[in-house]
PDB file of C-alpha atoms and ligand atoms in Angstrom:
ATOM      1  CA  MET A  16     130.499  75.059 113.640  1.00  0.00           C
ATOM      2  CA  ASN A  17     128.979  76.173 110.376  1.00  0.00           C
ATOM      3  CA  ARG A  18     130.457  74.792 107.192  1.00  0.00           C
ATOM      4  CA  SER A  19     132.343  77.511 105.407  1.00  0.00           C
ATOM      5  CA  GLY A  20     130.600  79.318 102.548  1.00  0.00           C
ATOM      6  CA  LYS A  21     127.070  78.344 103.470  1.00  0.00           C
ATOM      7  CA  PHE A  22     124.170  80.768 103.399  1.00  0.00           C
ATOM      8  CA  GLY A  23     120.562  80.008 104.274  1.00  0.00           C
ATOM      9  CA  ILE A  24     117.657  80.262 106.682  1.00  0.00           C
ATOM     10  CA  THR A  25     115.757  77.988 109.066  1.00  0.00           C
ATOM     11  CA  VAL A  26     112.407  79.455 110.099  1.00  0.00           C
ATOM     12  CA  LEU A  27     111.947  78.023 113.612  1.00  0.00           C
ATOM     13  CA  GLY A  28     108.370  79.294 113.823  1.00  0.00           C
ATOM     14  CA  SER A  29     106.281  82.290 112.789  1.00  0.00           C
ATOM     15  CA  GLY A  30     102.950  83.854 113.727  1.00  0.00           C
ATOM     16  CA  SER A  31     101.512  86.108 116.406  1.00  0.00           C
ATOM     17  CA  GLY A  32     102.365  83.387 118.975  1.00  0.00           C
ATOM     18  CA  GLY A  33     106.100  83.752 118.376  1.00  0.00           C
ATOM     19  CA  ASN A  34     108.730  84.348 115.705  1.00  0.00           C
ATOM     20  CA  ALA A  35     112.319  83.151 115.370  1.00  0.00           C
ATOM     21  CA  SER A  36     114.638  82.132 112.536  1.00  0.00           C
ATOM     22  CA  VAL A  37     118.230  81.045 112.218  1.00  0.00           C
ATOM     23  CA  ILE A  38     120.267  82.777 109.521  1.00  0.00           C
ATOM     24  CA  HIS A  39     123.219  80.632 108.465  1.00  0.00           C
ATOM     25  CA  GLY A  40     126.169  82.726 107.249  1.00  0.00           C
ATOM     26  CA  PRO A  41     129.547  81.659 105.823  1.00  0.00           C
ATOM     27  CA  GLU A  42     131.202  82.434 109.181  1.00  0.00           C
ATOM     28  CA  GLY A  43     128.510  81.444 111.655  1.00  0.00           C
ATOM     29  CA  ARG A  44     124.841  81.536 112.585  1.00  0.00           C
ATOM     30  CA  LEU A  45     122.573  84.292 113.864  1.00  0.00           C
ATOM     31  CA  LEU A  46     119.172  84.216 115.475  1.00  0.00           C
ATOM     32  CA  LEU A  47     116.680  86.616 113.972  1.00  0.00           C
ATOM     33  CA  ASP A  48     114.160  87.352 116.752  1.00  0.00           C
ATOM     34  CA  VAL A  49     113.610  85.202 119.859  1.00  0.00           C
ATOM     35  CA  GLY A  50     109.824  85.135 120.166  1.00  0.00           C
ATOM     36  CA  PHE A  51     109.606  81.848 122.091  1.00  0.00           C
ATOM     37  CA  SER A  52     110.738  81.046 125.629  1.00  0.00           C
ATOM     38  CA  ALA A  53     114.379  79.972 125.943  1.00  0.00           C
ATOM     39  CA  LYS A  54     113.251  76.407 126.597  1.00  0.00           C
ATOM     40  CA  GLU A  55     111.017  76.386 123.525  1.00  0.00           C
ATOM     41  CA  MET A  56     113.852  77.914 121.476  1.00  0.00           C
ATOM     42  CA  GLU A  57     116.172  75.100 122.529  1.00  0.00           C
ATOM     43  CA  SER A  58     113.584  72.474 121.683  1.00  0.00           C
ATOM     44  CA  ARG A  59     112.941  73.981 118.229  1.00  0.00           C
ATOM     45  CA  LEU A  60     116.676  74.280 117.534  1.00  0.00           C
ATOM     46  CA  GLU A  61     117.110  70.636 118.478  1.00  0.00           C
ATOM     47  CA  LYS A  62     114.264  69.657 116.120  1.00  0.00           C
ATOM     48  CA  ALA A  63     116.027  71.602 113.372  1.00  0.00           C
ATOM     49  CA  GLY A  64     119.352  69.904 114.201  1.00  0.00           C
ATOM     50  CA  ILE A  65     121.067  73.141 115.235  1.00  0.00           C
ATOM     51  CA  GLU A  66     123.325  73.330 118.325  1.00  0.00           C
ATOM     52  CA  PRO A  67     122.328  76.394 120.397  1.00  0.00           C
ATOM     53  CA  ASP A  68     126.016  77.019 121.094  1.00  0.00           C
ATOM     54  CA  SER A  69     126.716  77.317 117.372  1.00  0.00           C
ATOM     55  CA  ILE A  70     124.783  80.612 117.345  1.00  0.00           C
ATOM     56  CA  ARG A  71     126.967  83.702 117.420  1.00  0.00           C
ATOM     57  CA  ALA A  72     124.550  86.628 117.923  1.00  0.00           C
ATOM     58  CA  ILE A  73     120.920  87.745 118.004  1.00  0.00           C
ATOM     59  CA  LEU A  74     119.169  90.354 115.854  1.00  0.00           C
ATOM     60  CA  ILE A  75     115.868  91.780 117.066  1.00  0.00           C
ATOM     61  CA  THR A  76     113.397  93.417 114.641  1.00  0.00           C
ATOM     62  CA  HIS A  77     111.255  95.201 117.257  1.00  0.00           C
ATOM     63  CA  GLY A  78     110.040  95.081 120.831  1.00  0.00           C
ATOM     64  CA  HIS A  79     106.766  93.145 120.521  1.00  0.00           C
ATOM     65  CA  THR A  80     106.677  90.040 122.757  1.00  0.00           C
ATOM     66  CA  ASP A  81     106.153  87.672 119.828  1.00  0.00           C
ATOM     67  CA  HIS A  82     109.716  88.641 118.756  1.00  0.00           C
ATOM     68  CA  THR A  83     111.463  89.104 122.114  1.00  0.00           C
ATOM     69  CA  LYS A  84     109.948  86.683 124.636  1.00  0.00           C
ATOM     70  CA  GLY A  85     113.056  84.522 125.136  1.00  0.00           C
ATOM     71  CA  CYS A  86     115.666  87.149 124.189  1.00  0.00           C
ATOM     72  CA  ARG A  87     117.105  87.861 127.637  1.00  0.00           C
ATOM     73  CA  THR A  88     117.188  84.309 128.991  1.00  0.00           C
ATOM     74  CA  PHE A  89     118.396  82.666 125.778  1.00  0.00           C
ATOM     75  CA  ALA A  90     121.088  85.312 125.162  1.00  0.00           C
ATOM     76  CA  ASP A  91     122.395  85.224 128.746  1.00  0.00           C
ATOM     77  CA  ARG A  92     122.340  81.434 128.920  1.00  0.00           C
ATOM     78  CA  HIS A  93     124.409  81.146 125.734  1.00  0.00           C
ATOM     79  CA  GLY A  94     126.544  84.295 126.227  1.00  0.00           C
ATOM     80  CA  LEU A  95     125.166  86.012 123.114  1.00  0.00           C
ATOM     81  CA  CYS A  96     125.081  89.683 122.199  1.00  0.00           C
ATOM     82  CA  ALA A  97     121.685  91.009 121.020  1.00  0.00           C
ATOM     83  CA  TYR A  98     121.541  93.737 118.383  1.00  0.00           C
ATOM     84  CA  PHE A  99     118.629  96.177 118.233  1.00  0.00           C
ATOM     85  CA  THR A 100     117.893  99.806 117.433  1.00  0.00           C
ATOM     86  CA  ALA A 101     118.253 102.421 120.199  1.00  0.00           C
ATOM     87  CA  ALA A 102     114.483 102.859 120.443  1.00  0.00           C
ATOM     88  CA  THR A 103     113.908  99.096 120.694  1.00  0.00           C
ATOM     89  CA  ARG A 104     116.560  98.961 123.403  1.00  0.00           C
ATOM     90  CA  GLN A 105     114.649 101.637 125.343  1.00  0.00           C
ATOM     91  CA  GLU A 106     111.506  99.553 124.943  1.00  0.00           C
ATOM     92  CA  GLY A 107     113.500  96.573 126.205  1.00  0.00           C
ATOM     93  CA  GLU A 108     114.442  98.449 129.347  1.00  0.00           C
ATOM     94  CA  ARG A 109     110.773  99.055 129.993  1.00  0.00           C
ATOM     95  CA  VAL A 110     109.522  95.536 129.309  1.00  0.00           C
ATOM     96  CA  ARG A 111     112.736  93.787 130.418  1.00  0.00           C
ATOM     97  CA  PHE A 112     113.948  91.751 127.496  1.00  0.00           C
ATOM     98  CA  LEU A 113     117.507  93.141 127.480  1.00  0.00           C
ATOM     99  CA  PRO A 114     120.311  90.619 127.915  1.00  0.00           C
ATOM    100  CA  GLU A 115     123.687  91.474 129.462  1.00  0.00           C
ATOM    101  CA  ARG A 116     125.449  91.811 126.116  1.00  0.00           C
ATOM    102  CA  GLN A 117     123.886  94.392 123.791  1.00  0.00           C
ATOM    103  CA  ALA A 118     124.755  96.326 120.652  1.00  0.00           C
ATOM    104  CA  VAL A 119     122.884  99.115 118.911  1.00  0.00           C
ATOM    105  CA  ILE A 120     122.178  99.139 115.175  1.00  0.00           C
ATOM    106  CA  GLU A 121     120.724 101.909 113.041  1.00  0.00           C
ATOM    107  CA  PRO A 122     118.180 101.525 110.244  1.00  0.00           C
ATOM    108  CA  GLY A 123     119.977 102.227 106.965  1.00  0.00           C
ATOM    109  CA  SER A 124     123.467 101.502 108.388  1.00  0.00           C
ATOM    110  CA  ALA A 125     124.816  98.229 107.061  1.00  0.00           C
ATOM    111  CA  PHE A 126     127.185  96.019 109.060  1.00  0.00           C
ATOM    112  CA  THR A 127     128.953  92.687 108.684  1.00  0.00           C
ATOM    113  CA  LEU A 128     128.357  89.707 110.944  1.00  0.00           C
ATOM    114  CA  CYS A 129     129.070  85.999 110.381  1.00  0.00           C
ATOM    115  CA  GLY A 130     130.399  86.796 106.913  1.00  0.00           C
ATOM    116  CA  MET A 131     127.144  88.428 105.790  1.00  0.00           C
ATOM    117  CA  HIS A 132     126.498  91.995 104.638  1.00  0.00           C
ATOM    118  CA  ILE A 133     123.460  92.916 106.735  1.00  0.00           C
ATOM    119  CA  GLU A 134     121.210  95.907 106.287  1.00  0.00           C
ATOM    120  CA  PRO A 135     118.402  96.866 108.676  1.00  0.00           C
ATOM    121  CA  PHE A 136     115.678  99.083 107.194  1.00  0.00           C
ATOM    122  CA  THR A 137     112.662 100.807 108.740  1.00  0.00           C
ATOM    123  CA  LEU A 138     109.240  99.160 108.437  1.00  0.00           C
ATOM    124  CA  PRO A 139     105.849 100.836 109.013  1.00  0.00           C
ATOM    125  CA  HIS A 140     104.576  98.970 112.094  1.00  0.00           C
ATOM    126  CA  ASP A 141     103.014  99.918 115.422  1.00  0.00           C
ATOM    127  CA  ALA A 142     106.118  99.342 117.541  1.00  0.00           C
ATOM    128  CA  VAL A 143     108.929 101.884 117.935  1.00  0.00           C
ATOM    129  CA  ASP A 144     111.585 101.690 115.233  1.00  0.00           C
ATOM    130  CA  THR A 145     110.627  98.337 113.664  1.00  0.00           C
ATOM    131  CA  VAL A 146     113.132  97.028 111.145  1.00  0.00           C
ATOM    132  CA  GLY A 147     113.306  94.407 108.415  1.00  0.00           C
ATOM    133  CA  PHE A 148     116.653  92.961 107.298  1.00  0.00           C
ATOM    134  CA  THR A 149     118.447  91.988 104.141  1.00  0.00           C
ATOM    135  CA  PHE A 150     121.420  89.601 104.288  1.00  0.00           C
ATOM    136  CA  GLN A 151     123.831  89.334 101.359  1.00  0.00           C
ATOM    137  CA  VAL A 152     126.465  86.741 100.537  1.00  0.00           C
ATOM    138  CA  SER A 153     128.206  86.214  97.165  1.00  0.00           C
ATOM    139  CA  GLY A 154     125.715  88.431  95.332  1.00  0.00           C
ATOM    140  CA  LYS A 155     122.669  86.580  96.736  1.00  0.00           C
ATOM    141  CA  LYS A 156     120.158  88.460  98.862  1.00  0.00           C
ATOM    142  CA  LEU A 157     117.873  87.088 101.550  1.00  0.00           C
ATOM    143  CA  GLY A 158     115.209  89.490 102.815  1.00  0.00           C
ATOM    144  CA  VAL A 159     112.930  89.246 105.854  1.00  0.00           C
ATOM    145  CA  ALA A 160     109.962  91.548 106.564  1.00  0.00           C
ATOM    146  CA  THR A 161     107.345  90.111 108.905  1.00  0.00           C
ATOM    147  CA  ASP A 162     105.650  92.992 110.723  1.00  0.00           C
ATOM    148  CA  LEU A 163     104.527  95.800 108.447  1.00  0.00           C
ATOM    149  CA  GLY A 164     101.271  97.598 107.756  1.00  0.00           C
ATOM    150  CA  HIS A 165     102.062  98.265 104.121  1.00  0.00           C
ATOM    151  CA  LEU A 166     104.913  97.873 101.666  1.00  0.00           C
ATOM    152  CA  ASN A 167     106.195 101.414 101.377  1.00  0.00           C
ATOM    153  CA  LEU A 168     108.724 102.497  98.758  1.00  0.00           C
ATOM    154  CA  LEU A 169     111.721 101.772 101.003  1.00  0.00           C
ATOM    155  CA  ALA A 170     110.540  98.260 101.859  1.00  0.00           C
ATOM    156  CA  ARG A 171     109.849  97.519  98.182  1.00  0.00           C
ATOM    157  CA  GLN A 172     113.306  98.756  97.190  1.00  0.00           C
ATOM    158  CA  LYS A 173     115.030  96.659  99.845  1.00  0.00           C
ATOM    159  CA  LEU A 174     113.024  93.485  99.237  1.00  0.00           C
ATOM    160  CA  LYS A 175     113.126  93.574  95.443  1.00  0.00           C
ATOM    161  CA  GLY A 176     115.312  90.919  93.851  1.00  0.00           C
ATOM    162  CA  CYS A 177     115.842  88.720  96.912  1.00  0.00           C
ATOM    163  CA  ALA A 178     116.897  85.186  96.018  1.00  0.00           C
ATOM    164  CA  LEU A 179     114.876  84.186  99.060  1.00  0.00           C
ATOM    165  CA  LEU A 180     112.141  86.422 100.419  1.00  0.00           C
ATOM    166  CA  VAL A 181     110.383  85.939 103.759  1.00  0.00           C
ATOM    167  CA  LEU A 182     107.293  88.144 103.643  1.00  0.00           C
ATOM    168  CA  GLU A 183     104.405  88.616 106.039  1.00  0.00           C
ATOM    169  CA  SER A 184     101.020  87.358 104.848  1.00  0.00           C
ATOM    170  CA  ASN A 185      99.109  87.951 108.042  1.00  0.00           C
ATOM    171  CA  HIS A 186      95.379  87.831 107.428  1.00  0.00           C
ATOM    172  CA  ASP A 187      92.485  87.543 105.079  1.00  0.00           C
ATOM    173  CA  PRO A 188      90.554  90.811 105.547  1.00  0.00           C
ATOM    174  CA  LEU A 189      87.174  89.005 105.376  1.00  0.00           C
ATOM    175  CA  LEU A 190      88.185  86.462 108.025  1.00  0.00           C
ATOM    176  CA  LEU A 191      89.509  89.314 110.148  1.00  0.00           C
ATOM    177  CA  GLN A 192      86.283  91.315 109.847  1.00  0.00           C
ATOM    178  CA  ALA A 193      84.252  88.208 110.693  1.00  0.00           C
ATOM    179  CA  SER A 194      86.437  87.339 113.710  1.00  0.00           C
ATOM    180  CA  SER A 195      85.478  88.042 117.296  1.00  0.00           C
ATOM    181  CA  ARG A 196      88.359  90.494 117.777  1.00  0.00           C
ATOM    182  CA  PRO A 197      87.582  93.898 119.284  1.00  0.00           C
ATOM    183  CA  ILE A 198      87.009  96.640 116.717  1.00  0.00           C
ATOM    184  CA  GLN A 199      90.115  98.586 117.896  1.00  0.00           C
ATOM    185  CA  LEU A 200      92.307  95.553 117.299  1.00  0.00           C
ATOM    186  CA  LYS A 201      90.785  94.989 113.858  1.00  0.00           C
ATOM    187  CA  ARG A 202      91.520  98.621 113.000  1.00  0.00           C
ATOM    188  CA  ARG A 203      95.075  98.252 114.285  1.00  0.00           C
ATOM    189  CA  ILE A 204      95.768  95.152 112.208  1.00  0.00           C
ATOM    190  CA  LEU A 205      94.211  96.595 109.042  1.00  0.00           C
ATOM    191  CA  GLY A 206      95.917  99.986 109.449  1.00  0.00           C
ATOM    192  CA  ARG A 207      98.958 101.314 107.599  1.00  0.00           C
ATOM    193  CA  HIS A 208     101.113 100.404 110.636  1.00  0.00           C
ATOM    194  CA  GLY A 209      99.556  97.026 111.397  1.00  0.00           C
ATOM    195  CA  HIS A 210     100.058  93.797 109.475  1.00  0.00           C
ATOM    196  CA  LEU A 211     100.187  92.880 105.793  1.00  0.00           C
ATOM    197  CA  SER A 212      97.162  91.041 104.383  1.00  0.00           C
ATOM    198  CA  ASN A 213      97.383  88.067 102.021  1.00  0.00           C
ATOM    199  CA  ARG A 214      96.323  90.270  99.149  1.00  0.00           C
ATOM    200  CA  ASP A 215      98.874  93.025 100.003  1.00  0.00           C
ATOM    201  CA  ALA A 216     101.660  90.458 100.065  1.00  0.00           C
ATOM    202  CA  LEU A 217     100.654  88.638  96.878  1.00  0.00           C
ATOM    203  CA  ASP A 218      99.967  91.840  94.923  1.00  0.00           C
ATOM    204  CA  ALA A 219     103.515  93.009  95.692  1.00  0.00           C
ATOM    205  CA  LEU A 220     105.126  89.921  94.147  1.00  0.00           C
ATOM    206  CA  GLU A 221     104.922  91.337  90.642  1.00  0.00           C
ATOM    207  CA  GLU A 222     107.315  94.094  91.713  1.00  0.00           C
ATOM    208  CA  LEU A 223     109.433  92.169  94.244  1.00  0.00           C
ATOM    209  CA  LEU A 224     110.208  89.022  92.250  1.00  0.00           C
ATOM    210  CA  THR A 225     112.978  89.317  89.665  1.00  0.00           C
ATOM    211  CA  LEU A 226     115.144  86.890  87.703  1.00  0.00           C
ATOM    212  CA  GLU A 227     117.257  86.546  90.875  1.00  0.00           C
ATOM    213  CA  SER A 228     114.277  85.238  92.874  1.00  0.00           C
ATOM    214  CA  GLU A 229     114.243  81.548  93.763  1.00  0.00           C
ATOM    215  CA  GLU A 230     112.170  81.057  96.917  1.00  0.00           C
ATOM    216  CA  LEU A 231     109.292  82.671  98.772  1.00  0.00           C
ATOM    217  CA  ILE A 232     108.334  81.984 102.386  1.00  0.00           C
ATOM    218  CA  LEU A 233     105.045  83.520 103.514  1.00  0.00           C
ATOM    219  CA  ALA A 234     105.108  84.125 107.278  1.00  0.00           C
ATOM    220  CA  HIS A 235     103.474  85.596 110.393  1.00  0.00           C
ATOM    221  CA  LEU A 236     100.045  84.103 109.580  1.00  0.00           C
ATOM    222  CA  SER A 237      97.273  84.989 111.994  1.00  0.00           C
ATOM    223  CA  ARG A 238      95.958  81.844 113.655  1.00  0.00           C
ATOM    224  CA  GLU A 239      92.393  83.112 113.823  1.00  0.00           C
ATOM    225  CA  CYS A 240      92.177  85.314 110.734  1.00  0.00           C
ATOM    226  CA  ASN A 241      94.001  83.336 108.094  1.00  0.00           C
ATOM    227  CA  ASN A 242      93.778  79.931 106.515  1.00  0.00           C
ATOM    228  CA  ARG A 243      96.865  78.069 105.335  1.00  0.00           C
ATOM    229  CA  GLU A 244      95.122  76.143 102.552  1.00  0.00           C
ATOM    230  CA  LEU A 245      93.419  79.254 101.250  1.00  0.00           C
ATOM    231  CA  LEU A 246      96.699  81.190 101.321  1.00  0.00           C
ATOM    232  CA  GLU A 247      98.576  78.404  99.578  1.00  0.00           C
ATOM    233  CA  GLU A 248      95.974  78.316  96.826  1.00  0.00           C
ATOM    234  CA  LEU A 249      96.019  82.119  96.405  1.00  0.00           C
ATOM    235  CA  ALA A 250      99.827  82.208  96.404  1.00  0.00           C
ATOM    236  CA  LYS A 251     100.138  79.443  93.794  1.00  0.00           C
ATOM    237  CA  GLU A 252      97.599  81.254  91.641  1.00  0.00           C
ATOM    238  CA  ALA A 253      99.481  84.561  92.019  1.00  0.00           C
ATOM    239  CA  LEU A 254     102.789  82.919  91.058  1.00  0.00           C
ATOM    240  CA  ALA A 255     101.175  81.157  88.081  1.00  0.00           C
ATOM    241  CA  ASN A 256      99.674  84.460  86.903  1.00  0.00           C
ATOM    242  CA  LEU A 257     103.170  85.974  86.991  1.00  0.00           C
ATOM    243  CA  ASP A 258     104.487  82.948  85.108  1.00  0.00           C
ATOM    244  CA  ARG A 259     106.688  82.233  88.138  1.00  0.00           C
ATOM    245  CA  SER A 260     105.709  78.699  89.034  1.00  0.00           C
ATOM    246  CA  ASP A 261     109.494  78.096  89.217  1.00  0.00           C
ATOM    247  CA  ILE A 262     109.530  79.907  92.596  1.00  0.00           C
ATOM    248  CA  LEU A 263     109.715  77.497  95.519  1.00  0.00           C
ATOM    249  CA  LEU A 264     106.823  78.424  97.805  1.00  0.00           C
ATOM    250  CA  GLU A 265     106.602  77.671 101.518  1.00  0.00           C
ATOM    251  CA  ILE A 266     104.291  78.813 104.270  1.00  0.00           C
ATOM    252  CA  ALA A 267     105.825  79.219 107.723  1.00  0.00           C
ATOM    253  CA  SER A 268     104.161  77.419 110.609  1.00  0.00           C
ATOM    254  CA  GLN A 269     103.559  78.604 114.147  1.00  0.00           C
ATOM    255  CA  GLU A 270     104.086  75.114 115.521  1.00  0.00           C
ATOM    256  CA  HIS A 271     107.038  73.597 113.668  1.00  0.00           C
ATOM    257  CA  PRO A 272     110.359  74.662 112.169  1.00  0.00           C
ATOM    258  CA  LEU A 273     110.560  74.592 108.358  1.00  0.00           C
ATOM    259  CA  ALA A 274     113.353  72.655 106.677  1.00  0.00           C
ATOM    260  CA  THR A 275     116.465  74.780 106.198  1.00  0.00           C
ATOM    261  CA  ARG A 276     116.583  76.538 102.843  1.00  0.00           C
ATOM    262  CA  TRP A 277     120.071  76.997 101.405  1.00  0.00           C
ATOM    263  CA  LEU A 278     120.985  79.700  98.920  1.00  0.00           C
ATOM    264  CA  VAL A 279     124.677  78.833  98.939  1.00  0.00           C
ATOM    265  CA  GLU A 280     125.704  75.307  99.944  1.00  0.00           C
TER     266      GLU A 280
HETATM  267 ZN1   ZN B 321     104.928  93.399 115.833  1.00  0.00          ZN
HETATM  268 ZN1   ZN B 322     104.957  90.008 115.205  1.00  0.00          ZN
END
């Protein structure tokens, strides 16, 4: 059982090989995306010290496998309801990630779950009806946007002023161009509905970070077309240029869960 009043996030893993996080709310925990097999999910939760049966529900951002791989098995095994948009549910029927218990959410329509005010919002990405989420507790906002081709006005409005922001920093355009990926895939990733580059993410910080901002987690790094050390250096430089070296910076890993970050303890 979650201790009352708490609010935070454990990134269990992030990248094109799978994405999943635990959002800890005052009245329980949620899974945000289930992009690893159920077995792998259980092993990562154990590493993070989280009981799978303490999770109350699942939120799915979109239908790509790196966000839905273990959704059906994990949800059914633990009796959880998965929430997704109607279009993502249709996609789930086609590619078979739908668990027994389902609920439909709508971009722009806020709801309350586990004591958190949750708002899904549309992101420009090449899957049907992709959403990002903000979670709010006691005036603190946590925002997650990991699959987006560009930061449009809506995304910037929603993500501005998060106490903790999880933002995609997918690739370095030069490493992507130099990679052995097929030209169509390169175009897809670089496009307005693909993935956010390091530069796109870091350039947006000037607008997104406010006095409320405390922590930044850069996520969904491409294994082949990004470089952790390079990104860390660029991100530190960007924060220093904004005179925001007070911001706690972390870079999500594909392999290991990050330590839980608490906004309210
Ligand atoms: Zn995606
Ligand atoms: Zn993804």
